[in-house]
mmCIF file of C-alpha atoms and ligand atoms in Angstrom:
data_model
loop_
_atom_site.group_PDB
_atom_site.id
_atom_site.type_symbol
_atom_site.label_atom_id
_atom_site.label_comp_id
_atom_site.label_asym_id
_atom_site.label_seq_id
_atom_site.Cartn_x
_atom_site.Cartn_y
_atom_site.Cartn_z
ATOM 1 C CA MET M 1 114.480 119.950 93.671
ATOM 2 C CA ASP M 2 111.324 120.949 95.528
ATOM 3 C CA TYR M 3 109.096 121.281 92.485
ATOM 4 C CA VAL M 4 106.034 122.114 94.606
ATOM 5 C CA GLU M 5 107.860 125.136 95.975
ATOM 6 C CA VAL M 6 108.959 126.140 92.443
ATOM 7 C CA LEU M 7 105.401 125.870 91.138
ATOM 8 C CA LYS M 8 103.958 127.778 94.092
ATOM 9 C CA ASN M 9 106.480 130.553 93.487
ATOM 10 C CA LEU M 10 105.595 130.650 89.791
ATOM 11 C CA ILE M 11 101.844 130.768 90.456
ATOM 12 C CA SER M 12 102.261 133.594 92.948
ATOM 13 C CA ILE M 13 103.824 135.782 90.229
ATOM 14 C CA ASP M 14 100.704 137.179 88.558
ATOM 15 C CA THR M 15 101.458 136.970 84.821
ATOM 16 C CA THR M 16 97.954 137.745 83.570
ATOM 17 C CA VAL M 17 97.465 138.713 79.941
ATOM 18 C CA PRO M 18 95.966 141.057 79.042
ATOM 19 C CA PRO M 19 97.759 143.250 79.959
ATOM 20 C CA GLY M 20 100.860 141.025 80.409
ATOM 21 C CA ARG M 21 101.939 141.512 84.029
ATOM 22 C CA ASN M 22 105.295 140.754 85.685
ATOM 23 C CA TYR M 23 106.859 138.938 82.741
ATOM 24 C CA GLY M 24 110.303 140.254 83.724
ATOM 25 C CA ARG M 25 109.857 139.091 87.312
ATOM 26 C CA ALA M 26 108.897 135.596 86.192
ATOM 27 C CA MET M 27 111.943 135.343 83.910
ATOM 28 C CA ASP M 28 114.205 136.691 86.695
ATOM 29 C CA TYR M 29 112.921 133.859 88.867
ATOM 30 C CA LEU M 30 113.361 131.131 86.234
ATOM 31 C CA GLU M 31 116.700 132.178 84.721
ATOM 32 C CA PRO M 32 118.956 131.175 87.654
ATOM 33 C CA LEU M 33 117.117 127.846 87.976
ATOM 34 C CA PHE M 34 118.065 126.964 84.391
ATOM 35 C CA GLN M 35 121.600 128.281 84.927
ATOM 36 C CA GLY M 36 121.934 125.971 87.919
ATOM 37 C CA LEU M 37 121.068 123.069 85.599
ATOM 38 C CA GLY M 38 123.933 123.773 83.219
ATOM 39 C CA PHE M 39 122.095 125.988 80.725
ATOM 40 C CA GLU M 40 123.402 129.115 79.097
ATOM 41 C CA THR M 41 120.583 131.596 79.368
ATOM 42 C CA GLN M 42 119.511 134.836 77.792
ATOM 43 C CA GLN M 43 116.557 137.107 78.393
ATOM 44 C CA VAL M 44 115.362 138.350 75.013
ATOM 45 C CA ALA M 45 113.481 141.637 74.982
ATOM 46 C CA ILE M 46 111.033 141.420 72.094
ATOM 47 C CA PRO M 47 110.955 144.721 70.155
ATOM 48 C CA PRO M 48 107.388 146.102 70.182
ATOM 49 C CA GLU M 49 107.222 145.885 66.378
ATOM 50 C CA HIS M 50 107.512 142.099 66.786
ATOM 51 C CA ALA M 51 104.857 142.046 69.515
ATOM 52 C CA GLU M 52 101.993 143.849 67.779
ATOM 53 C CA GLY M 53 103.164 147.086 69.390
ATOM 54 C CA ARG M 54 103.114 145.752 72.947
ATOM 55 C CA GLU M 55 105.916 146.747 75.349
ATOM 56 C CA GLY M 56 107.731 144.771 78.036
ATOM 57 C CA ARG M 57 107.692 141.367 76.387
ATOM 58 C CA VAL M 58 110.684 139.426 77.737
ATOM 59 C CA ASN M 59 111.279 135.824 76.682
ATOM 60 C CA LEU M 60 113.765 133.407 78.224
ATOM 61 C CA VAL M 61 116.026 131.327 75.963
ATOM 62 C CA CYS M 62 118.153 128.557 77.529
ATOM 63 C CA HIS M 63 120.694 126.357 75.760
ATOM 64 C CA ARG M 64 122.527 123.122 76.403
ATOM 65 C CA ARG M 65 123.847 122.912 72.851
ATOM 66 C CA ARG M 66 125.622 119.796 71.542
ATOM 67 C CA ALA M 67 126.571 120.031 67.879
ATOM 68 C CA GLY M 68 125.814 116.925 65.867
ATOM 69 C CA LEU M 69 122.928 115.681 68.014
ATOM 70 C CA PRO M 70 119.271 115.992 66.922
ATOM 71 C CA ARG M 71 117.894 119.450 67.694
ATOM 72 C CA LEU M 72 115.204 119.505 70.413
ATOM 73 C CA ILE M 73 113.495 122.677 71.630
ATOM 74 C CA PHE M 74 111.184 122.677 74.647
ATOM 75 C CA TYR M 75 108.405 125.230 74.467
ATOM 76 C CA GLY M 76 106.565 126.853 77.367
ATOM 77 C CA HIS M 77 104.719 130.087 78.086
ATOM 78 C CA ILE M 78 104.634 132.036 81.320
ATOM 79 C CA ASP M 79 101.444 134.072 80.793
ATOM 80 C CA VAL M 80 98.047 133.075 82.149
ATOM 81 C CA VAL M 81 94.471 134.073 81.396
ATOM 82 C CA PRO M 82 92.692 136.433 83.836
ATOM 83 C CA ALA M 83 91.198 134.880 86.980
ATOM 84 C CA GLU M 84 87.840 135.706 88.563
ATOM 85 C CA GLU M 85 88.758 134.517 92.066
ATOM 86 C CA PRO M 86 90.711 137.031 94.150
ATOM 87 C CA ASP M 87 92.985 134.305 95.581
ATOM 88 C CA ALA M 88 93.918 132.684 92.241
ATOM 89 C CA PHE M 89 97.551 133.787 92.700
ATOM 90 C CA GLU M 90 97.788 132.376 96.235
ATOM 91 C CA PRO M 91 98.737 128.751 95.489
ATOM 92 C CA ARG M 92 97.246 126.010 97.665
ATOM 93 C CA VAL M 93 98.265 122.354 98.013
ATOM 94 C CA ALA M 94 95.581 119.826 98.965
ATOM 95 C CA ASP M 95 94.483 116.256 98.112
ATOM 96 C CA GLY M 96 97.424 115.611 95.820
ATOM 97 C CA LYS M 97 96.650 118.733 93.804
ATOM 98 C CA ILE M 98 98.157 122.186 93.477
ATOM 99 C CA PHE M 99 95.593 124.934 92.945
ATOM 100 C CA GLY M 100 96.086 128.354 91.367
ATOM 101 C CA ARG M 101 95.821 130.187 88.057
ATOM 102 C CA GLY M 102 98.316 128.678 85.631
ATOM 103 C CA ALA M 103 98.841 125.482 87.676
ATOM 104 C CA ALA M 104 98.005 123.284 84.663
ATOM 105 C CA ASP M 105 98.201 125.882 81.852
ATOM 106 C CA MET M 106 101.107 125.751 82.068
ATOM 107 C CA LYS M 107 103.428 126.592 84.946
ATOM 108 C CA GLY M 108 103.102 122.996 86.212
ATOM 109 C CA SER M 109 104.800 121.754 83.031
ATOM 110 C CA ILE M 110 107.685 124.180 83.540
ATOM 111 C CA ALA M 111 108.119 122.762 87.051
ATOM 112 C CA ALA M 112 108.096 119.233 85.576
ATOM 113 C CA LEU M 113 110.799 120.139 83.042
ATOM 114 C CA LEU M 114 112.987 121.622 85.792
ATOM 115 C CA LEU M 115 112.448 118.526 87.944
ATOM 116 C CA ALA M 116 113.438 116.250 85.049
ATOM 117 C CA LEU M 117 116.583 118.244 84.270
ATOM 118 C CA ASP M 118 117.488 118.357 87.947
ATOM 119 C CA SER M 119 117.270 114.572 88.257
ATOM 120 C CA LEU M 120 119.491 114.175 85.173
ATOM 121 C CA GLY M 121 122.160 116.376 86.708
ATOM 122 C CA THR M 122 125.265 116.689 84.535
ATOM 123 C CA ARG M 123 124.502 113.567 82.469
ATOM 124 C CA GLU M 124 124.944 114.023 78.728
ATOM 125 C CA LEU M 125 121.597 114.434 76.954
ATOM 126 C CA ARG M 126 120.603 112.687 73.722
ATOM 127 C CA TYR M 127 119.739 115.947 72.012
ATOM 128 C CA ASP M 128 121.023 119.400 71.175
ATOM 129 C CA VAL M 129 118.651 121.058 73.651
ATOM 130 C CA SER M 130 117.156 124.526 73.995
ATOM 131 C CA VAL M 131 114.248 125.753 76.096
ATOM 132 C CA ILE M 132 112.085 128.780 75.319
ATOM 133 C CA ILE M 133 109.766 130.331 77.879
ATOM 134 C CA THR M 134 107.537 132.716 75.932
ATOM 135 C CA THR M 135 104.888 135.365 76.590
ATOM 136 C CA ASP M 136 101.428 136.275 75.286
ATOM 137 C CA GLU M 137 100.451 132.723 74.291
ATOM 138 C CA GLU M 138 96.992 133.388 75.716
ATOM 139 C CA TYR M 139 96.714 136.515 73.560
ATOM 140 C CA SER M 140 98.658 136.142 70.316
ATOM 141 C CA GLN M 141 102.322 135.404 69.932
ATOM 142 C CA ALA M 142 102.970 134.345 66.326
ATOM 143 C CA SER M 143 105.132 137.395 65.562
ATOM 144 C CA GLN M 144 107.081 136.956 68.816
ATOM 145 C CA LEU M 145 107.843 133.318 67.951
ATOM 146 C CA ARG M 146 109.007 134.319 64.483
ATOM 147 C CA TYR M 147 111.368 136.829 66.102
ATOM 148 C CA LEU M 148 112.715 134.247 68.566
ATOM 149 C CA ALA M 149 113.849 131.919 65.774
ATOM 150 C CA ARG M 150 117.115 133.883 65.359
ATOM 151 C CA TYR M 151 118.092 132.849 68.910
ATOM 152 C CA LEU M 152 117.391 129.181 68.213
ATOM 153 C CA GLU M 153 119.164 128.395 64.971
ATOM 154 C CA PRO M 154 119.159 125.911 63.437
ATOM 155 C CA VAL M 155 115.374 125.611 63.605
ATOM 156 C CA ALA M 156 115.007 123.729 60.312
ATOM 157 C CA GLY M 157 114.668 120.044 61.049
ATOM 158 C CA SER M 158 114.224 120.653 64.776
ATOM 159 C CA PHE M 159 111.771 118.891 67.067
ATOM 160 C CA LEU M 160 109.586 121.162 69.140
ATOM 161 C CA PHE M 161 108.386 119.602 72.405
ATOM 162 C CA CYS M 162 105.348 121.657 73.395
ATOM 163 C CA LEU M 163 104.777 121.480 77.164
ATOM 164 C CA ASP M 164 101.515 123.428 76.791
ATOM 165 C CA SER M 165 99.536 120.246 76.213
ATOM 166 C CA SER M 166 97.439 117.481 77.663
ATOM 167 C CA PHE M 167 98.700 114.779 79.983
ATOM 168 C CA GLY M 168 98.809 111.079 79.116
ATOM 169 C CA PHE M 169 99.286 111.041 75.343
ATOM 170 C CA VAL M 170 101.236 112.753 72.580
ATOM 171 C CA ALA M 171 99.314 115.572 70.946
ATOM 172 C CA VAL M 172 100.035 115.341 67.227
ATOM 173 C CA ALA M 173 97.339 117.529 65.646
ATOM 174 C CA GLY M 174 95.166 120.509 66.506
ATOM 175 C CA LEU M 175 92.190 122.369 65.129
ATOM 176 C CA GLY M 176 92.553 125.279 62.744
ATOM 177 C CA ALA M 177 90.698 128.410 63.776
ATOM 178 C CA LEU M 178 88.788 131.214 62.125
ATOM 179 C CA HIS M 179 87.715 134.062 64.409
ATOM 180 C CA VAL M 180 85.337 136.525 62.801
ATOM 181 C CA ASP M 181 83.794 139.725 64.171
ATOM 182 C CA ILE M 182 80.709 140.823 62.242
ATOM 183 C CA ARG M 183 79.450 144.383 62.695
ATOM 184 C CA VAL M 184 75.723 144.829 62.013
ATOM 185 C CA LYS M 185 74.648 148.369 61.220
ATOM 186 C CA GLY M 186 71.163 149.891 61.563
ATOM 187 C CA LYS M 187 69.435 153.212 62.095
ATOM 188 C CA SER M 188 68.673 154.472 65.566
ATOM 189 C CA VAL M 189 65.226 155.994 66.269
ATOM 190 C CA HIS M 190 62.663 156.311 69.076
ATOM 191 C CA SER M 191 61.096 152.928 69.784
ATOM 192 C CA GLY M 192 57.595 154.210 68.977
ATOM 193 C CA LEU M 193 58.766 155.197 65.494
ATOM 194 C CA SER M 194 60.675 151.998 64.799
ATOM 195 C CA HIS M 195 59.141 151.762 61.292
ATOM 196 C CA LEU M 196 61.467 154.681 60.413
ATOM 197 C CA GLY M 197 64.597 153.000 61.780
ATOM 198 C CA GLU M 198 66.567 149.812 61.293
ATOM 199 C CA ASN M 199 67.058 147.548 64.293
ATOM 200 C CA ALA M 200 70.643 146.250 64.351
ATOM 201 C CA VAL M 201 70.007 143.811 67.210
ATOM 202 C CA GLU M 202 67.018 142.202 65.512
ATOM 203 C CA ASN M 203 68.956 142.000 62.257
ATOM 204 C CA ALA M 204 71.897 140.444 64.099
ATOM 205 C CA CYS M 205 69.497 137.795 65.425
ATOM 206 C CA ARG M 206 68.571 136.903 61.853
ATOM 207 C CA LEU M 207 72.261 136.431 61.047
ATOM 208 C CA VAL M 208 72.706 134.338 64.188
ATOM 209 C CA GLY M 209 69.759 132.182 63.115
ATOM 210 C CA ALA M 210 71.465 131.483 59.807
ATOM 211 C CA LEU M 211 74.764 130.794 61.577
ATOM 212 C CA LEU M 212 73.087 128.255 63.857
ATOM 213 C CA GLU M 213 71.762 126.426 60.786
ATOM 214 C CA LEU M 214 75.330 126.347 59.450
ATOM 215 C CA LYS M 215 76.528 125.139 62.858
ATOM 216 C CA LYS M 216 74.480 121.927 62.481
ATOM 217 C CA LYS M 217 76.107 121.224 59.138
ATOM 218 C CA VAL M 218 79.625 122.138 60.297
ATOM 219 C CA GLU M 219 79.560 120.150 63.530
ATOM 220 C CA ALA M 220 78.497 116.983 61.720
ATOM 221 C CA ARG M 221 81.952 116.944 60.103
ATOM 222 C CA GLN M 222 84.235 114.371 61.613
ATOM 223 C CA SER M 223 87.956 113.970 61.110
ATOM 224 C CA ASN M 224 89.893 110.745 60.645
ATOM 225 C CA VAL M 225 92.171 111.888 63.480
ATOM 226 C CA PRO M 226 91.215 110.371 66.854
ATOM 227 C CA VAL M 227 90.947 112.420 70.066
ATOM 228 C CA HIS M 228 91.458 111.229 73.619
ATOM 229 C CA PRO M 229 88.291 109.605 75.056
ATOM 230 C CA ALA M 230 88.399 111.965 78.075
ATOM 231 C CA THR M 231 87.076 114.684 75.738
ATOM 232 C CA GLY M 232 83.846 112.721 75.322
ATOM 233 C CA LEU M 233 84.586 112.403 71.598
ATOM 234 C CA ARG M 234 86.200 109.744 69.472
ATOM 235 C CA TRP M 235 87.367 111.836 66.517
ATOM 236 C CA MET M 236 88.242 115.479 65.996
ATOM 237 C CA GLN M 237 85.175 117.483 65.023
ATOM 238 C CA SER M 238 84.559 120.864 63.421
ATOM 239 C CA ARG M 239 83.068 123.608 65.555
ATOM 240 C CA LEU M 240 81.084 126.799 65.023
ATOM 241 C CA ASN M 241 80.235 128.855 68.112
ATOM 242 C CA VAL M 242 78.535 132.251 68.291
ATOM 243 C CA ASN M 243 80.329 133.429 71.420
ATOM 244 C CA VAL M 244 79.564 137.165 71.548
ATOM 245 C CA VAL M 245 76.472 139.162 70.634
ATOM 246 C CA ARG M 246 76.737 142.718 71.859
ATOM 247 C CA GLY M 247 74.381 145.545 70.936
ATOM 248 C CA GLY M 248 71.756 148.008 72.070
ATOM 249 C CA THR M 249 71.875 150.752 74.673
ATOM 250 C CA LYS M 250 68.408 151.208 76.197
ATOM 251 C CA VAL M 251 64.985 149.583 76.199
ATOM 252 C CA ASN M 252 63.265 152.426 74.349
ATOM 253 C CA ILE M 253 65.890 153.087 71.677
ATOM 254 C CA VAL M 254 66.013 151.142 68.415
ATOM 255 C CA PRO M 255 69.712 150.169 68.240
ATOM 256 C CA ASP M 256 71.922 151.035 65.296
ATOM 257 C CA ASP M 257 74.827 148.731 66.116
ATOM 258 C CA CYS M 258 75.443 145.105 67.083
ATOM 259 C CA LEU M 259 78.570 142.961 67.130
ATOM 260 C CA ILE M 260 78.632 139.197 66.560
ATOM 261 C CA SER M 261 81.789 137.153 67.204
ATOM 262 C CA VAL M 262 82.029 133.699 65.680
ATOM 263 C CA ASP M 263 84.642 131.108 66.626
ATOM 264 C CA ARG M 264 84.954 128.519 63.881
ATOM 265 C CA ARG M 265 87.298 125.571 64.503
ATOM 266 C CA LEU M 266 88.485 123.406 61.631
ATOM 267 C CA ILE M 267 89.476 119.751 61.492
ATOM 268 C CA PRO M 268 92.710 118.950 59.611
ATOM 269 C CA GLU M 269 90.692 117.877 56.538
ATOM 270 C CA GLU M 270 89.266 121.421 56.180
ATOM 271 C CA ASN M 271 90.958 124.656 55.158
ATOM 272 C CA VAL M 272 90.548 128.267 56.205
ATOM 273 C CA ALA M 273 89.711 129.679 52.755
ATOM 274 C CA ASP M 274 86.782 127.313 52.247
ATOM 275 C CA ALA M 275 85.520 127.829 55.795
ATOM 276 C CA LYS M 276 85.561 131.591 55.328
ATOM 277 C CA LYS M 277 83.773 131.351 51.981
ATOM 278 C CA GLU M 278 81.118 129.103 53.492
ATOM 279 C CA LEU M 279 80.550 131.500 56.387
ATOM 280 C CA LEU M 280 80.277 134.554 54.121
ATOM 281 C CA GLU M 281 77.830 132.787 51.813
ATOM 282 C CA VAL M 282 75.557 132.038 54.750
ATOM 283 C CA LEU M 283 75.710 135.635 56.012
ATOM 284 C CA SER M 284 75.063 136.982 52.517
ATOM 285 C CA SER M 285 72.051 134.735 52.095
ATOM 286 C CA VAL M 286 70.146 136.697 54.762
ATOM 287 C CA PRO M 287 68.303 139.488 52.869
ATOM 288 C CA GLU M 288 68.180 143.163 53.864
ATOM 289 C CA VAL M 289 70.709 143.066 56.688
ATOM 290 C CA HIS M 290 73.634 145.490 56.589
ATOM 291 C CA TRP M 291 76.821 143.986 57.999
ATOM 292 C CA GLU M 292 80.542 144.076 57.472
ATOM 293 C CA LEU M 293 83.488 141.973 58.596
ATOM 294 C CA GLU M 294 85.373 143.911 61.215
ATOM 295 C CA ARG M 295 88.135 141.471 62.179
ATOM 296 C CA VAL M 296 89.214 138.128 60.820
ATOM 297 C CA VAL M 297 91.944 136.062 62.500
ATOM 298 C CA ALA M 298 92.876 132.684 61.067
ATOM 299 C CA MET M 299 95.123 129.818 62.125
ATOM 300 C CA PRO M 300 95.630 127.126 59.499
ATOM 301 C CA THR M 301 94.845 123.473 60.023
ATOM 302 C CA LEU M 302 97.803 121.138 60.229
ATOM 303 C CA PRO M 303 97.759 117.449 59.417
ATOM 304 C CA PRO M 304 98.922 115.023 62.137
ATOM 305 C CA ARG M 305 102.695 114.926 62.590
ATOM 306 C CA GLU M 306 104.443 111.565 62.437
ATOM 307 C CA ASP M 307 107.960 110.600 63.404
ATOM 308 C CA PRO M 308 109.757 107.672 65.085
ATOM 309 C CA LEU M 309 110.685 110.100 67.867
ATOM 310 C CA ILE M 310 106.981 110.776 68.514
ATOM 311 C CA ASP M 311 106.350 107.016 68.663
ATOM 312 C CA ALA M 312 109.222 106.654 71.131
ATOM 313 C CA LEU M 313 107.700 109.327 73.349
ATOM 314 C CA ALA M 314 104.310 107.592 73.214
ATOM 315 C CA ASP M 315 106.007 104.358 74.343
ATOM 316 C CA LEU M 316 107.680 106.142 77.258
ATOM 317 C CA ILE M 317 104.329 107.552 78.385
ATOM 318 C CA LYS M 318 102.996 103.988 78.416
ATOM 319 C CA ASP M 319 105.998 102.738 80.415
ATOM 320 C CA VAL M 320 105.490 105.407 83.079
ATOM 321 C CA THR M 321 101.684 105.708 83.277
ATOM 322 C CA GLY M 322 100.407 102.411 81.836
ATOM 323 C CA GLU M 323 98.412 104.208 79.136
ATOM 324 C CA SER M 324 99.279 106.239 76.075
ATOM 325 C CA GLY M 325 98.384 107.123 72.532
ATOM 326 C CA LYS M 326 98.702 109.751 69.815
ATOM 327 C CA TYR M 327 95.711 112.047 69.483
ATOM 328 C CA GLY M 328 94.548 115.310 68.030
ATOM 329 C CA GLU M 329 93.601 118.074 70.445
ATOM 330 C CA MET M 330 90.378 120.088 70.277
ATOM 331 C CA GLY M 331 92.344 123.325 70.597
ATOM 332 C CA SER M 332 94.355 125.642 68.358
ATOM 333 C CA GLY M 333 97.548 127.636 68.719
ATOM 334 C CA ASP M 334 100.156 129.631 66.851
ATOM 335 C CA LEU M 335 103.003 127.291 67.668
ATOM 336 C CA ALA M 336 102.455 124.388 65.274
ATOM 337 C CA GLU M 337 102.059 126.772 62.338
ATOM 338 C CA ILE M 338 105.258 128.670 63.156
ATOM 339 C CA VAL M 339 107.241 125.470 63.648
ATOM 340 C CA ALA M 340 105.969 124.246 60.278
ATOM 341 C CA GLU M 341 107.269 127.539 58.809
ATOM 342 C CA TRP M 342 110.636 126.777 60.406
ATOM 343 C CA GLY M 343 110.697 123.345 58.787
ATOM 344 C CA GLY M 344 110.515 121.691 62.188
ATOM 345 C CA LYS M 345 108.127 119.213 63.742
ATOM 346 C CA GLU M 346 105.965 120.026 66.750
ATOM 347 C CA PHE M 347 104.312 117.629 69.199
ATOM 348 C CA GLY M 348 102.848 118.087 72.650
ATOM 349 C CA LEU M 349 102.791 116.597 76.121
ATOM 350 C CA GLY M 350 101.951 118.513 79.279
ATOM 351 C CA VAL M 351 99.914 118.257 82.487
ATOM 352 C CA ILE M 352 96.468 119.437 81.366
ATOM 353 C CA ARG M 353 93.442 117.188 81.916
ATOM 354 C CA PRO M 354 89.847 118.129 81.076
ATOM 355 C CA GLU M 355 88.954 118.361 84.803
ATOM 356 C CA CYS M 356 91.790 120.825 85.566
ATOM 357 C CA THR M 357 89.438 123.722 84.602
ATOM 358 C CA ILE M 358 92.141 125.693 82.829
ATOM 359 C CA HIS M 359 90.795 129.155 81.893
ATOM 360 C CA GLY M 360 88.026 128.599 84.491
ATOM 361 C CA ARG M 361 87.540 128.747 88.251
ATOM 362 C CA GLY M 362 89.531 126.534 90.590
ATOM 363 C CA GLU M 363 92.316 125.607 88.161
ATOM 364 C CA PHE M 364 94.538 122.847 89.526
ATOM 365 C CA VAL M 365 97.153 120.298 88.523
ATOM 366 C CA TYR M 366 97.738 116.797 89.892
ATOM 367 C CA ARG M 367 101.085 116.448 91.679
ATOM 368 C CA LYS M 368 101.354 112.903 90.291
ATOM 369 C CA ASP M 369 101.022 114.204 86.718
ATOM 370 C CA ILE M 370 103.909 116.624 87.238
ATOM 371 C CA GLU M 371 106.031 113.819 88.702
ATOM 372 C CA ASP M 372 105.114 111.459 85.854
ATOM 373 C CA LEU M 373 105.795 114.090 83.190
ATOM 374 C CA ALA M 374 109.197 114.750 84.783
ATOM 375 C CA GLU M 375 109.982 111.023 84.697
ATOM 376 C CA ILE M 376 108.908 110.786 81.027
ATOM 377 C CA ILE M 377 111.054 113.795 80.053
ATOM 378 C CA LYS M 378 113.982 112.404 82.021
ATOM 379 C CA ARG M 379 113.867 109.066 80.173
ATOM 380 C CA PHE M 380 113.307 110.860 76.855
ATOM 381 C CA LEU M 381 116.454 112.939 77.330
ATOM 382 C CA ALA M 382 118.703 110.292 78.880
HETATM 383 ZN ZN1 ZN Q 401 98.634 127.354 77.641
#
């Protein structure tokens, strides 16, 4: 199989979310490839009520079922984040790398899975295997994953191999997340009469000041779960980032409105309820500022997963690449939580490295990493 060609074709299908472009086209391209590898396939149209009202969400479900063997489900997503460069969907191969939006996150991993399955041919696999290629991972997909479960039964006791992950080690834990939008309200007046108004931007700055004090405290918290040294850290750490402050309309108008968005990430030893309480206490401690919570989105923390199968995968990584390990990742996602709901066990291995600039400019993937991941998957399945 010419995996470079497959990946170039995948990258050139612009699957940006939002809004969620060309999902059907991407699945139409992938479906016959899986069929050619002995899979029974089905395109599942997700009803809008299971996709937060969004239309046109098509997921691909592929099966090579073998009753009695351990249940293994590969997970991937076809959507990508928006790109700033105009040529991000014109893939380019140079210096042992493949460039383009989605190369590492995570169309390169889909190419690796196909390459592995192709090299196995008709050999019997060690597992009762399914593959799901999903949509809206870069937006929010928890309800879509819940809906998909009915096409994957039994999900209880299953292993979920997440291909949307880092290269070189097994990802066994992730950060919880708490995303909070805070709306600061004021009273708009002429700038010369500001004593009669209430400046929402200045008041928002006072809240931000308090949040930055909390940030120092939060980011001193260290987990017992190690992270890969390439992150520049040794252990998972809590995070608090003020990532949006938006307010004001004109230099001579006292503004009556300002939005603050806070991205709080939680180590496995923390929990969402306490983190929210802590945040609200800090906001409430700032006197004479009128604010309200506009939107709160939470993903729970999950303790590190352990299993002999995860250890076996870590050993295979070492056999193929010479290095390995089991680490937490400094990211969050819906998947681990949903799989925990299913009573399954999720772990991750993909082709992402810190230098691949996923979600940034010039995203690329190493060809060698795709080839190594394919070899690891091949040995894992054989
Ligand atoms: Zn991803």
